[in-house]
mmCIF file of C-alpha atoms in Angstrom:
data_model
loop_
_atom_site.group_PDB
_atom_site.id
_atom_site.type_symbol
_atom_site.label_atom_id
_atom_site.label_comp_id
_atom_site.label_asym_id
_atom_site.label_seq_id
_atom_site.Cartn_x
_atom_site.Cartn_y
_atom_site.Cartn_z
ATOM 1 C CA MET A 738 144.138 150.218 88.671
ATOM 2 C CA LYS A 739 142.304 150.613 85.573
ATOM 3 C CA VAL A 740 139.541 148.597 83.730
ATOM 4 C CA ILE A 741 138.532 148.982 80.247
ATOM 5 C CA GLY A 742 135.012 148.314 79.012
ATOM 6 C CA VAL A 743 134.304 147.866 75.477
ATOM 7 C CA ASN A 744 130.868 148.104 74.173
ATOM 8 C CA GLY A 745 130.372 146.353 71.023
ATOM 9 C CA SER A 746 126.765 147.518 70.383
ATOM 10 C CA PRO A 747 126.037 149.813 67.343
ATOM 11 C CA ARG A 748 123.683 151.507 70.005
ATOM 12 C CA LYS A 749 126.173 153.842 71.839
ATOM 13 C CA ASN A 750 124.423 153.932 75.170
ATOM 14 C CA GLY A 751 122.229 151.300 74.859
ATOM 15 C CA ASN A 752 121.292 148.160 77.077
ATOM 16 C CA THR A 753 125.202 146.965 76.597
ATOM 17 C CA ALA A 754 126.518 150.220 77.822
ATOM 18 C CA ILE A 755 124.192 150.106 80.865
ATOM 19 C CA LEU A 756 125.447 146.717 81.991
ATOM 20 C CA ILE A 757 128.770 147.674 81.507
ATOM 21 C CA GLN A 758 128.294 151.040 83.467
ATOM 22 C CA THR A 759 126.551 148.945 86.036
ATOM 23 C CA VAL A 760 129.638 146.781 86.783
ATOM 24 C CA PHE A 761 131.842 150.029 86.614
ATOM 25 C CA GLU A 762 129.676 151.393 89.545
ATOM 26 C CA GLU A 763 130.881 148.638 91.645
ATOM 27 C CA LEU A 764 134.322 149.189 90.361
ATOM 28 C CA THR A 765 134.706 152.795 91.252
ATOM 29 C CA LYS A 766 133.281 152.579 94.695
ATOM 30 C CA GLU A 767 136.284 150.414 95.321
ATOM 31 C CA GLY A 768 138.663 153.228 93.896
ATOM 32 C CA ILE A 769 139.360 151.418 90.469
ATOM 33 C CA GLU A 770 139.380 153.689 87.548
ATOM 34 C CA THR A 771 137.014 152.737 84.404
ATOM 35 C CA GLU A 772 136.890 153.687 80.738
ATOM 36 C CA LEU A 773 134.079 152.957 78.480
ATOM 37 C CA ILE A 774 135.028 152.303 74.732
ATOM 38 C CA GLN A 775 132.264 152.732 72.475
ATOM 39 C CA LEU A 776 132.656 150.892 69.051
ATOM 40 C CA SER A 777 129.495 152.429 67.846
ATOM 41 C CA GLY A 778 130.072 154.615 65.085
ATOM 42 C CA LYS A 779 133.702 153.436 64.628
ATOM 43 C CA SER A 780 134.927 151.370 61.928
ATOM 44 C CA ILE A 781 136.897 148.371 62.574
ATOM 45 C CA GLU A 782 137.564 146.165 59.568
ATOM 46 C CA GLY A 783 137.786 142.170 59.894
ATOM 47 C CA CYS A 784 141.178 140.845 59.851
ATOM 48 C CA LYS A 785 142.805 140.217 56.520
ATOM 49 C CA ALA A 786 144.910 137.108 57.615
ATOM 50 C CA CYS A 787 148.036 138.837 56.227
ATOM 51 C CA TRP A 788 150.286 137.779 59.288
ATOM 52 C CA ALA A 789 152.220 141.228 59.257
ATOM 53 C CA CYS A 790 151.418 141.551 63.078
ATOM 54 C CA HIS A 791 153.405 137.995 63.736
ATOM 55 C CA LYS A 792 156.261 139.355 61.479
ATOM 56 C CA ASN A 793 156.478 143.205 63.018
ATOM 57 C CA LYS A 794 155.760 142.171 66.434
ATOM 58 C CA ASN A 795 155.063 145.519 67.429
ATOM 59 C CA LYS A 796 151.731 144.936 69.373
ATOM 60 C CA GLN A 797 149.924 146.538 66.525
ATOM 61 C CA CYS A 798 147.573 145.508 63.270
ATOM 62 C CA VAL A 799 149.044 146.722 59.784
ATOM 63 C CA ILE A 800 145.562 148.216 59.204
ATOM 64 C CA THR A 801 145.900 151.696 60.538
ATOM 65 C CA ASP A 802 142.952 153.486 59.158
ATOM 66 C CA ASP A 803 140.242 152.297 61.301
ATOM 67 C CA PHE A 804 139.719 152.395 65.252
ATOM 68 C CA PHE A 805 141.401 148.864 66.175
ATOM 69 C CA ASN A 806 144.795 150.197 67.032
ATOM 70 C CA GLU A 807 143.683 153.012 69.077
ATOM 71 C CA CYS A 808 141.210 150.498 70.968
ATOM 72 C CA PHE A 809 143.790 147.689 71.455
ATOM 73 C CA ALA A 810 146.276 150.103 72.817
ATOM 74 C CA LYS A 811 143.776 150.962 75.575
ATOM 75 C CA MET A 812 143.323 147.164 76.352
ATOM 76 C CA LEU A 813 147.045 146.779 76.466
ATOM 77 C CA VAL A 814 147.605 149.027 79.234
ATOM 78 C CA SER A 815 144.507 148.250 81.458
ATOM 79 C CA ASP A 816 144.585 146.027 84.388
ATOM 80 C CA GLY A 817 141.171 144.225 83.458
ATOM 81 C CA ILE A 818 138.851 144.073 80.139
ATOM 82 C CA ILE A 819 135.237 143.747 80.150
ATOM 83 C CA LEU A 820 133.859 142.732 76.794
ATOM 84 C CA GLY A 821 130.204 143.434 76.229
ATOM 85 C CA SER A 822 127.811 143.024 73.216
ATOM 86 C CA PRO A 823 124.141 142.497 72.437
ATOM 87 C CA VAL A 824 123.126 139.284 70.749
ATOM 88 C CA TYR A 825 122.743 139.651 66.963
ATOM 89 C CA SER A 826 122.050 136.419 65.156
ATOM 90 C CA ALA A 827 122.867 134.213 68.358
ATOM 91 C CA GLY A 828 126.163 135.908 68.844
ATOM 92 C CA VAL A 829 128.159 139.017 69.153
ATOM 93 C CA THR A 830 128.017 141.787 66.978
ATOM 94 C CA SER A 831 129.985 142.407 63.814
ATOM 95 C CA GLN A 832 131.934 145.097 65.467
ATOM 96 C CA MET A 833 132.882 143.185 68.428
ATOM 97 C CA LYS A 834 133.843 140.160 66.176
ATOM 98 C CA ALA A 835 136.103 142.197 64.069
ATOM 99 C CA LEU A 836 137.697 143.470 67.146
ATOM 100 C CA ILE A 837 138.374 140.047 68.711
ATOM 101 C CA ASP A 838 139.302 138.326 65.582
ATOM 102 C CA ARG A 839 142.205 141.170 65.124
ATOM 103 C CA ALA A 840 143.392 141.022 68.523
ATOM 104 C CA SER A 841 143.416 137.588 68.361
ATOM 105 C CA MET A 842 145.800 137.775 65.712
ATOM 106 C CA VAL A 843 148.004 140.674 67.135
ATOM 107 C CA LEU A 844 148.182 138.740 70.177
ATOM 108 C CA ALA A 845 149.023 135.421 68.499
ATOM 109 C CA GLY A 846 151.827 137.265 67.339
ATOM 110 C CA ASN A 847 152.969 138.835 70.584
ATOM 111 C CA ARG A 848 152.210 136.235 73.009
ATOM 112 C CA GLY A 849 151.691 136.892 76.627
ATOM 113 C CA ILE A 850 150.937 140.218 76.672
ATOM 114 C CA PHE A 851 147.341 140.085 78.025
ATOM 115 C CA LYS A 852 148.629 137.216 80.415
ATOM 116 C CA HIS A 853 147.231 137.719 83.895
ATOM 117 C CA LYS A 854 144.711 140.528 82.986
ATOM 118 C CA ILE A 855 141.114 140.356 84.630
ATOM 119 C CA GLY A 856 138.795 139.818 82.278
ATOM 120 C CA ALA A 857 134.833 139.383 82.366
ATOM 121 C CA SER A 858 132.070 139.315 79.416
ATOM 122 C CA VAL A 859 128.548 140.938 79.872
ATOM 123 C CA VAL A 860 125.782 140.252 77.048
ATOM 124 C CA ALA A 861 122.525 141.860 76.770
ATOM 125 C CA ALA A 862 119.861 139.688 75.145
ATOM 126 C CA ARG A 863 116.171 140.314 73.879
ATOM 127 C CA ARG A 864 115.348 136.685 74.399
ATOM 128 C CA GLY A 865 117.666 133.939 72.951
ATOM 129 C CA GLY A 866 121.270 133.636 71.733
ATOM 130 C CA ALA A 867 123.104 134.919 75.040
ATOM 131 C CA ILE A 868 124.901 132.052 75.938
ATOM 132 C CA SER A 869 126.511 131.490 72.574
ATOM 133 C CA ALA A 870 127.620 135.420 72.460
ATOM 134 C CA PHE A 871 128.611 134.895 75.987
ATOM 135 C CA ASP A 872 130.927 131.636 75.047
ATOM 136 C CA THR A 873 132.375 133.654 72.261
ATOM 137 C CA LEU A 874 133.694 136.532 74.444
ATOM 138 C CA ASN A 875 134.835 134.274 77.081
ATOM 139 C CA ASN A 876 136.625 132.001 74.808
ATOM 140 C CA PHE A 877 138.495 135.154 73.300
ATOM 141 C CA LEU A 878 139.444 136.069 77.053
ATOM 142 C CA TYR A 879 140.383 132.634 78.202
ATOM 143 C CA SER A 880 142.813 131.968 75.159
ATOM 144 C CA LYS A 881 144.800 134.961 76.091
ATOM 145 C CA GLU A 882 145.939 133.516 79.480
ATOM 146 C CA MET A 883 143.458 136.094 81.284
ATOM 147 C CA PHE A 884 141.636 135.413 84.637
ATOM 148 C CA LEU A 885 138.073 135.568 83.811
ATOM 149 C CA VAL A 886 135.537 136.696 86.856
ATOM 150 C CA GLY A 887 132.173 135.365 87.225
ATOM 151 C CA SER A 888 129.338 136.176 89.291
ATOM 152 C CA SER A 889 126.125 134.527 90.523
ATOM 153 C CA TYR A 890 125.052 133.554 87.182
ATOM 154 C CA TRP A 891 125.856 133.889 83.814
ATOM 155 C CA ASN A 892 126.681 137.595 83.016
ATOM 156 C CA MET A 893 123.798 138.644 80.966
ATOM 157 C CA ALA A 894 120.515 140.555 81.150
ATOM 158 C CA TYR A 895 117.459 140.549 79.107
ATOM 159 C CA GLY A 896 115.679 143.586 77.420
ATOM 160 C CA ASN A 897 114.965 144.911 73.892
ATOM 161 C CA ALA A 898 114.573 148.739 73.961
ATOM 162 C CA ILE A 899 116.920 151.226 75.323
ATOM 163 C CA GLY A 900 116.810 150.861 79.421
ATOM 164 C CA GLU A 901 114.665 147.785 79.273
ATOM 165 C CA VAL A 902 117.684 145.678 80.929
ATOM 166 C CA GLU A 903 117.179 147.930 84.126
ATOM 167 C CA GLN A 904 113.906 145.881 84.704
ATOM 168 C CA ASP A 905 115.749 142.752 84.657
ATOM 169 C CA GLN A 906 116.687 142.779 88.464
ATOM 170 C CA GLU A 907 118.210 139.392 88.783
ATOM 171 C CA GLY A 908 120.503 140.507 85.623
ATOM 172 C CA ILE A 909 121.248 144.083 87.079
ATOM 173 C CA ASN A 910 122.267 142.360 90.715
ATOM 174 C CA ASN A 911 124.312 139.984 88.610
ATOM 175 C CA MET A 912 126.321 142.772 87.278
ATOM 176 C CA LYS A 913 126.651 144.346 90.596
ATOM 177 C CA ASN A 914 128.149 141.096 91.930
ATOM 178 C CA LEU A 915 130.213 140.996 89.029
ATOM 179 C CA GLY A 916 131.680 144.415 89.752
ATOM 180 C CA GLN A 917 132.441 143.518 93.242
ATOM 181 C CA ASN A 918 134.031 140.054 92.427
ATOM 182 C CA MET A 919 136.246 142.090 89.826
ATOM 183 C CA ALA A 920 137.245 144.579 92.082
ATOM 184 C CA TRP A 921 138.349 142.010 94.659
ATOM 185 C CA ILE A 922 140.211 139.976 92.083
ATOM 186 C CA LEU A 923 142.220 142.933 91.114
ATOM 187 C CA LYS A 924 142.885 144.153 94.829
ATOM 188 C CA LYS A 925 144.300 140.609 95.609
ATOM 189 C CA ILE A 926 146.788 140.449 92.551
ATOM 190 C CA HIS A 927 147.866 144.179 92.793
ATOM 191 C CA ASN A 928 148.237 144.225 96.657
ATOM 192 C CA SER A 929 150.246 140.976 97.075
#
């Protein structure tokens, strides 16, 4: 079993990465392989609405000179996907938005290829906008027939400077619980 975590932050190893890695620690304890994909420094263009992915049905976008197809291919072969973003203007980052917009189009043209994967969203916030960003990520996962994993609270933690989310003990404990819940459901599905 393998879980991919996509860090949508422009900060490569900032608060969002810390949250994803906290979830990963719990998955690793249960023998589940993890891989962190950093969108920082990678180019992902927005969707051009050309509909070629619907016509081609090859599980790829026709834009091939950016990071999207490489990232999407890893998501495609994973058993679970964690999407993480810091809050930017009460939403997700432009990098994450471009990823989920293009993935939505490719998935609409290749229906069912994320069906029954396990999904979770995590959000790092300075103060406000966390629920809006969380909803954006979850709406993507829900609409792709994935099973979403929750925790004891919404999957968010608060901090501004790199590392400050580690001071949000409730947020960190929530990430640990999320990892435990994700491991449990992955094992139930793959051992049945």
